[in-house]
CSV table of C-alpha atoms in Angstrom, one decimal:
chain,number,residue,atom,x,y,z
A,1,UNK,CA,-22.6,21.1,29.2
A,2,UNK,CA,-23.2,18.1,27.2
A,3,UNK,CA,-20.8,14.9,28.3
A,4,UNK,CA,-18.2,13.6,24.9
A,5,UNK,CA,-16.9,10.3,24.4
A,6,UNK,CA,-13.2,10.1,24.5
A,7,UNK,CA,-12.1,8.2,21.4
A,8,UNK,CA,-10.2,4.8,22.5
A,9,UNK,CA,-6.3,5.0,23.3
A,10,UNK,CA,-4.5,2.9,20.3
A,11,UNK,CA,-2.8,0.1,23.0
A,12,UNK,CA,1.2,0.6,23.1
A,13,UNK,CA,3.7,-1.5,24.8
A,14,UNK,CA,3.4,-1.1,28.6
A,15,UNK,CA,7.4,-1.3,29.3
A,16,UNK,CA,8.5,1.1,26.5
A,17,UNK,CA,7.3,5.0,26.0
A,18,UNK,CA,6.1,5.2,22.3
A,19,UNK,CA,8.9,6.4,20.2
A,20,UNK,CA,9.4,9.7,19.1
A,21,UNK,CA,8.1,10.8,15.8
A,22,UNK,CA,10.9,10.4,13.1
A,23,UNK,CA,10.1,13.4,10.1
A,24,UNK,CA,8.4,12.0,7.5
A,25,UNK,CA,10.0,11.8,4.6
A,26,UNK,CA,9.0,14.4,1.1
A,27,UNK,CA,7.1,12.7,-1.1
A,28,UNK,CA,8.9,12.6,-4.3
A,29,UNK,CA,5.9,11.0,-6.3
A,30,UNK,CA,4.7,14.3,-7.2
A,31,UNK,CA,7.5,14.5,-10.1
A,32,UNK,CA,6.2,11.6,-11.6
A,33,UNK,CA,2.8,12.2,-11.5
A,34,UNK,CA,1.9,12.7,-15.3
A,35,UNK,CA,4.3,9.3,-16.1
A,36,UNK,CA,2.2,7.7,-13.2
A,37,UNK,CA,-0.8,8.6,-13.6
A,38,UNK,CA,-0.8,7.8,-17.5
A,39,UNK,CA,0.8,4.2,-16.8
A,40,UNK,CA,-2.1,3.5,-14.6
A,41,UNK,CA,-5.3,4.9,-16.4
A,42,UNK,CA,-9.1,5.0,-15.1
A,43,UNK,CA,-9.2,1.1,-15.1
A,44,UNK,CA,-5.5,0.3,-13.5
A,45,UNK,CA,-2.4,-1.4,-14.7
A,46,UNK,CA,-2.3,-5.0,-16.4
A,47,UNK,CA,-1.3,-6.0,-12.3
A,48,UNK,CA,-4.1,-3.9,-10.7
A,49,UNK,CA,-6.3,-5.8,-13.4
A,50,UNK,CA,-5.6,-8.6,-12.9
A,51,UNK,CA,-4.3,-9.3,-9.8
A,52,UNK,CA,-4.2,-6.3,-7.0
A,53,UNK,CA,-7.9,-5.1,-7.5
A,54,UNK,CA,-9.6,-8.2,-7.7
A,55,UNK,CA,-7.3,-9.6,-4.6
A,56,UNK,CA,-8.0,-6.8,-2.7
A,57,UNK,CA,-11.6,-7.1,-3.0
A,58,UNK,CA,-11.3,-10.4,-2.1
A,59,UNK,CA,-9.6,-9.5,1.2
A,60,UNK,CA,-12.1,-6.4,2.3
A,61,UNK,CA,-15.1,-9.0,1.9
A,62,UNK,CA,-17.5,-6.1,1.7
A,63,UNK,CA,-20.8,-8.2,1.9
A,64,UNK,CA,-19.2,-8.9,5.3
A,65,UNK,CA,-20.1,-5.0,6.1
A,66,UNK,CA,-23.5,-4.8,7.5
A,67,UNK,CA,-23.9,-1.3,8.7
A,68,UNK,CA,-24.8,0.0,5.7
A,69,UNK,CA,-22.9,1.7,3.0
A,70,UNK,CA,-19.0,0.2,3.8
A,71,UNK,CA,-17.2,3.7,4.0
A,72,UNK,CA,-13.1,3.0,3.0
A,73,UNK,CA,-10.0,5.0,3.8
A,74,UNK,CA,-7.4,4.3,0.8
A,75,UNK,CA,-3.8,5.9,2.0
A,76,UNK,CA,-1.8,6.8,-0.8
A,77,UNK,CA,-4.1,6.2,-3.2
A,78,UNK,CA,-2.1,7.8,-5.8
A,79,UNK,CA,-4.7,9.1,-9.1
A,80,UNK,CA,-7.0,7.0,-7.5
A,81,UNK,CA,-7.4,3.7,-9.2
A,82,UNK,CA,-8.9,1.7,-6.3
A,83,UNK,CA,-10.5,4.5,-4.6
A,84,UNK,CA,-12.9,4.3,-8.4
A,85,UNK,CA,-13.3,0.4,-7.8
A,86,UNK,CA,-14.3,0.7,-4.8
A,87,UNK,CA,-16.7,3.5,-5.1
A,88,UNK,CA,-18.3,1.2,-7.8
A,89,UNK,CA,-19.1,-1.9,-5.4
A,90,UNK,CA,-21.1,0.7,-3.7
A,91,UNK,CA,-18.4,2.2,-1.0
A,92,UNK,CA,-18.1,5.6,0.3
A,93,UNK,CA,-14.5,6.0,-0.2
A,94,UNK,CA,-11.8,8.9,1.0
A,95,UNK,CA,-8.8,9.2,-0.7
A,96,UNK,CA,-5.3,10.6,0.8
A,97,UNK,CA,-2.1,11.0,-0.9
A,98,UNK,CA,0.6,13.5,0.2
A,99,UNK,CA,1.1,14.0,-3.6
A,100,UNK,CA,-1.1,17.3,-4.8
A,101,UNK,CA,-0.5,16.3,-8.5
A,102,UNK,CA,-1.9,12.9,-8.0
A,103,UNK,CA,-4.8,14.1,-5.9
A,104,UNK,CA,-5.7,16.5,-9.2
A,105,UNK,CA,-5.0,13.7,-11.4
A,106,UNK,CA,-7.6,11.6,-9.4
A,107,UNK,CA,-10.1,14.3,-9.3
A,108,UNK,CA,-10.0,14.4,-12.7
A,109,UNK,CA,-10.6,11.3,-13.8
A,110,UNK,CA,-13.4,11.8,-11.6
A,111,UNK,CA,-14.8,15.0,-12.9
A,112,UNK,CA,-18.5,14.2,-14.4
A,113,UNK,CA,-18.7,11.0,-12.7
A,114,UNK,CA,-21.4,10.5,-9.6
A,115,UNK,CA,-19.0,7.8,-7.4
A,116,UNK,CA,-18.9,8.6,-3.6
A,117,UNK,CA,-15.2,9.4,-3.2
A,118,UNK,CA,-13.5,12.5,-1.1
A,119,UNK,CA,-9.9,13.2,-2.1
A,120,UNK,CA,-8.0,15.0,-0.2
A,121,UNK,CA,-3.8,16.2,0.1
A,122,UNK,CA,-2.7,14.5,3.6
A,123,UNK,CA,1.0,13.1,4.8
A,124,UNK,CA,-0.5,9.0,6.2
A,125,UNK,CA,2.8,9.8,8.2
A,126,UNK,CA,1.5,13.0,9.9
A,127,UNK,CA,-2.7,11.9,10.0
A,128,UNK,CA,-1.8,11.5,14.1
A,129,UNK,CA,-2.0,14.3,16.4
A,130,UNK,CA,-2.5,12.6,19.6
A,131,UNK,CA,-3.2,8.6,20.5
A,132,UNK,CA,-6.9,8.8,19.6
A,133,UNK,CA,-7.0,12.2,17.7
A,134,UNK,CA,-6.6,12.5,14.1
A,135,UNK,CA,-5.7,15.5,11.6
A,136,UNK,CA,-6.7,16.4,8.1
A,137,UNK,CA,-10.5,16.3,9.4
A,138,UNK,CA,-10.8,12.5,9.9
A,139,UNK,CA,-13.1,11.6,12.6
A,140,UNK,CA,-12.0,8.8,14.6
A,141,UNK,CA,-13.7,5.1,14.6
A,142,UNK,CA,-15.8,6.2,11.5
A,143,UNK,CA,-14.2,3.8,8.7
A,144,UNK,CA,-15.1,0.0,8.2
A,145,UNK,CA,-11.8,-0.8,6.6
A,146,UNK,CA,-8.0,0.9,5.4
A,147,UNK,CA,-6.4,0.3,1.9
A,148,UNK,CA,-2.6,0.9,1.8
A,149,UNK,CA,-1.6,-0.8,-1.4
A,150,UNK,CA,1.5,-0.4,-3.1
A,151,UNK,CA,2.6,2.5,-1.3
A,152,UNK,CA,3.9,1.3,2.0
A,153,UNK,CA,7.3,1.0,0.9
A,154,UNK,CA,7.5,4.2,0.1
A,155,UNK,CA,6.3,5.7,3.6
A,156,UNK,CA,8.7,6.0,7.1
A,157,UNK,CA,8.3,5.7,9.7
A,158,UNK,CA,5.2,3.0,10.5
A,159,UNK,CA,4.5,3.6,13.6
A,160,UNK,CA,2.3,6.8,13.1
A,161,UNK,CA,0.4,5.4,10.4
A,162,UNK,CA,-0.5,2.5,12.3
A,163,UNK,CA,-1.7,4.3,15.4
A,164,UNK,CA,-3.4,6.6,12.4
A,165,UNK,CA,-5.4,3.8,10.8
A,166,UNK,CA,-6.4,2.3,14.5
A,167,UNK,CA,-7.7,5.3,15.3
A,168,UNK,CA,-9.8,5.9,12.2
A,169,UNK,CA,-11.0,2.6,11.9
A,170,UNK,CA,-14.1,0.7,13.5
A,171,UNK,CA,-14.1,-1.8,16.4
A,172,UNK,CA,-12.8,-5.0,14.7
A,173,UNK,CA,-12.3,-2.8,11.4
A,174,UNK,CA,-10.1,-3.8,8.5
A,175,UNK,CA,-6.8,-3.2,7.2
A,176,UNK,CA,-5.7,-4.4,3.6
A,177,UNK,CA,-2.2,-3.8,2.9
A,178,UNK,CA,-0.3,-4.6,-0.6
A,179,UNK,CA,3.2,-4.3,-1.1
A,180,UNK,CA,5.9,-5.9,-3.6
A,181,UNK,CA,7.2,-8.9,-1.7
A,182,UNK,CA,9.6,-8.0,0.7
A,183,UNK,CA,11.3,-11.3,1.3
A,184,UNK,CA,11.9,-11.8,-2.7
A,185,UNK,CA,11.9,-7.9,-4.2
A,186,UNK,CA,14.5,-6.4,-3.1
A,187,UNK,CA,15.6,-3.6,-5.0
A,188,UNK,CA,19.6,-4.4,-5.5
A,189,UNK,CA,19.7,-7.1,-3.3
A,190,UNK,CA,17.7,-9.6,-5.8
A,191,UNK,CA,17.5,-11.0,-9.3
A,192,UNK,CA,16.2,-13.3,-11.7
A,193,UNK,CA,19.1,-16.3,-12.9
A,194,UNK,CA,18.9,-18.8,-15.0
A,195,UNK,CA,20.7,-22.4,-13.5
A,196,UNK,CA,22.1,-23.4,-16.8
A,197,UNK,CA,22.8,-27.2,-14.9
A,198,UNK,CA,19.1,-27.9,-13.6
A,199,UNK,CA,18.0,-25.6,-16.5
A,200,UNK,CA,15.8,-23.7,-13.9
A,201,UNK,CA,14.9,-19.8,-13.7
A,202,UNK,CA,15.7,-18.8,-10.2
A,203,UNK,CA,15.4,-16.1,-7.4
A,204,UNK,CA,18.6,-14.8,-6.4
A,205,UNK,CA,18.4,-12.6,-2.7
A,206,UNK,CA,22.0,-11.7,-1.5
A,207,UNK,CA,20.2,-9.3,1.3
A,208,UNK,CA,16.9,-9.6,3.3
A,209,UNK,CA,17.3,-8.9,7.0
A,210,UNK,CA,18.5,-5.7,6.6
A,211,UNK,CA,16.3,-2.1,6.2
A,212,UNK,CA,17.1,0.0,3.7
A,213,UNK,CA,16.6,3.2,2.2
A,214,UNK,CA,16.6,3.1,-1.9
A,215,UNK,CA,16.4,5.4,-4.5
A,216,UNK,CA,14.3,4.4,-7.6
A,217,UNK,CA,15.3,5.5,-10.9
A,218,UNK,CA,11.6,5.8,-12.5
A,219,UNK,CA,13.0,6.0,-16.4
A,220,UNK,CA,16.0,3.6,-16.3
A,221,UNK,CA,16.1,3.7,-19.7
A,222,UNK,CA,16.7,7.9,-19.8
A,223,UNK,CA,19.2,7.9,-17.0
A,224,UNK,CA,21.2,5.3,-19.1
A,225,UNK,CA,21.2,7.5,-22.3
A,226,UNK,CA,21.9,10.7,-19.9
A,227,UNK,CA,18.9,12.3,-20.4
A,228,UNK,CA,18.1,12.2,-16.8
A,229,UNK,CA,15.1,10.8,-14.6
A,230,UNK,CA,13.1,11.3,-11.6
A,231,UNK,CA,13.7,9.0,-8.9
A,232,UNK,CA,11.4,8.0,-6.2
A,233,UNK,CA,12.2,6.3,-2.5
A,234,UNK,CA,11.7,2.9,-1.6
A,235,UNK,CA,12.1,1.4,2.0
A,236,UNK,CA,13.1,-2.1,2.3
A,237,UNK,CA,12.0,-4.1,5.6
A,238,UNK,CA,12.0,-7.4,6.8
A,239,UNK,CA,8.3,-8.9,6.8
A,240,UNK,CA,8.8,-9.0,11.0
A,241,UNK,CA,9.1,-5.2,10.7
A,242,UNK,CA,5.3,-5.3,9.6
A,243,UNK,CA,4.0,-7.9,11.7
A,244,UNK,CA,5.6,-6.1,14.9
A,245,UNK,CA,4.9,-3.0,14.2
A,246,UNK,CA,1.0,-3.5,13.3
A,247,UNK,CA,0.9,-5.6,16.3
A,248,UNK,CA,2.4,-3.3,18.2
A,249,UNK,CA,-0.7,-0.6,17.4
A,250,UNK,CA,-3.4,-3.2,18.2
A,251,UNK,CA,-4.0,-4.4,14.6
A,252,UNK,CA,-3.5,-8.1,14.4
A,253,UNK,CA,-2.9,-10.3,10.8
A,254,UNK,CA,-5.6,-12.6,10.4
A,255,UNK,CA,-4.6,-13.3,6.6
A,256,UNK,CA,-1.5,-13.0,4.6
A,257,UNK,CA,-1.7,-13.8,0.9
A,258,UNK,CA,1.1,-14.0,-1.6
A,259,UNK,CA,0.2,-13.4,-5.2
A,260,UNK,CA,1.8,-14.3,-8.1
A,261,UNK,CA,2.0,-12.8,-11.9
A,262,UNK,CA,-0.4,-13.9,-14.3
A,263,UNK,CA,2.3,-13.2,-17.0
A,264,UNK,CA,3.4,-16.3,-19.1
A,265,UNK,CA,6.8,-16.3,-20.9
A,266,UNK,CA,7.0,-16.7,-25.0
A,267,UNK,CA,7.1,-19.5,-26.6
A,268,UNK,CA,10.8,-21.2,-26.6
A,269,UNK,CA,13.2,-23.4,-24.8
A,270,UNK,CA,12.5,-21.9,-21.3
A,271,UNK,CA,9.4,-21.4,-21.4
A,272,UNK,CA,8.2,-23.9,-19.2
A,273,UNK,CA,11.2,-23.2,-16.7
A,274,UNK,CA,10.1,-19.5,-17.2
A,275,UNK,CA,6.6,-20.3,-16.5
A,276,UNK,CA,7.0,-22.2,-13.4
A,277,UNK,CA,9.4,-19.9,-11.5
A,278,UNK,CA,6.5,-17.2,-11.4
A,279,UNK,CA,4.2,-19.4,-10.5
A,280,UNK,CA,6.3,-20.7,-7.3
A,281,UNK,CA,7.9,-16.8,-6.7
A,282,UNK,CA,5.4,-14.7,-5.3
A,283,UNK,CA,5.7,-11.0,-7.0
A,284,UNK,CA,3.2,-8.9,-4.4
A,285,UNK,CA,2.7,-9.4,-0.6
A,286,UNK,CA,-1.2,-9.3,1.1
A,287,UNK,CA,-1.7,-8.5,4.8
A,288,UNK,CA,-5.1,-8.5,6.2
A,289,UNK,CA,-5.4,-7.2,9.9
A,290,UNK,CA,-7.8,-6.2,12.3
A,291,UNK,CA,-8.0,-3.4,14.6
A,292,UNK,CA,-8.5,-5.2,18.6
């Protein structure tokens, strides 16, 4: 009989039992997977152009990676926009999304092409079996880093895709996550105003500390016309629900970046006031951590 090495237990607090598995929410990004998957193209939105791809790069510091070819797990990766990017700095690259239209829309756009990715239908909520053992045919330890970007607030509960994502990754592995900044986007709890007396454009945030479950009206416009629209779930937490949580799994922050838009207002009277405000207001929320 030939010995095996058990995989290593993802640490949990020694005075509290792990909590029992909440049901994962239903994807509902599968409705809006034509709309999506069209908005975002082979290349990415203007913000994953400008902003998301190139900071997320930045944060995975792939020439870092000395065991060869870096091989990247991106959860949620929608129609696959950064599992292509990365596949072109030379990663091998799995894909995950619990959406089957966006995995077909990713495959796609890759049909023809010869970049190392592996796309495949999986729940990030549900990748956990067991501390240590992992579904969907993920081998444990095998992955140098973990993209979740933009998709976080759309998952619940954290826990298991935290123990998930220890589990899969490397000793001293990465984790890059990117999410719409919690402490300033918060979906009916925050605005833009403009201060007509300091003649400033501000951020307005009547609610922070509080979780919350909210439903996303994808076509706004439609709904308001009564022509109907899908709607997709978005889960508010305060940014000490991350930290805790990750921390809680043995992956520790060693970076958090807050990104800006590169948008500038039109030329006018508030332009400058316009200008300013996004440059001071962070619109997207970067967490690097590490698996210990």
């Amino acid at each position: 009989m030939v010995a095996t090495k058990r995989a290593p237990r993802s640490p949990l607090p020694k005075t509290t039992p792990p909590p029992a598995p909440r049901r994962p929410e239903e994807t509902h990004w599968g409705d809006v997977a034509l709309w999506y998957d069209k908005h975002v193209g082979d290349e990415g939105s203007e913000y994953h152009r400008e902003v998301i791809l190139p900071g997320v790069l930045r944060l995975l510091n792939l020439d870092k990676i000395t065991s060869g070819k870096p091989r990247l797990l991106d959860i949620a990766c929608g129609q696959g926009v950064l599992c292509r990017a990365l596949a072109k700095e030379g990663c091998q690259v799995v894909g995950i999304d619990a959406a089957a239209e966006l995995i077909a829309a990713a495959k796609r756009r890759n049909s023809g092409d010869n970049l190392s990715i592996d796309y495949r239908v999986a729940d990030a909520t549900k990748l956990i079996e067991g501390i240590g053992k992992t579904a969907d045919g993920l081998r444990p330890g095998s992955f140098d880093a973990v993209t979740i970007v933009l998709s976080i607030q759309n998952m619940t509960p954290l826990s298991p895709v935290w123990h998930a994502v220890w589990s899969l990754l490397k000793p001293k592995g990465t984790l890059v996550i990117v999410m719409m900044h919690p402490c300033f986007r918060i979906p009916r709890h925050s605005d833009w105003m403009w201060h007509e007396k300091s003649l400033q454009q501000q951020r307005v945030v009547s609610q922070y500390l509080s979780s919350a479950e909210v439903s996303i009206v994808t076509h706004p416009g439609d709904a308001a016309r009564g022509l109907g629209s899908s709607t997709t779930t978005h889960f508010h937490r305060p940014l000490q629900a991350y930290i805790n949580t990750l921390g809680n799994a043995g992956l520790f922050v060693d970076r958090l970046d807050e990104w800006t838009s590169h948008k500038v207002d039109q030329a006018g009277p508030k332009k400058a006031a316009m200008d300013k405000a996004r440059e001071e207001i962070p619109l997207f929320l970067a967490l690097r951590a590490r698996k210990m």
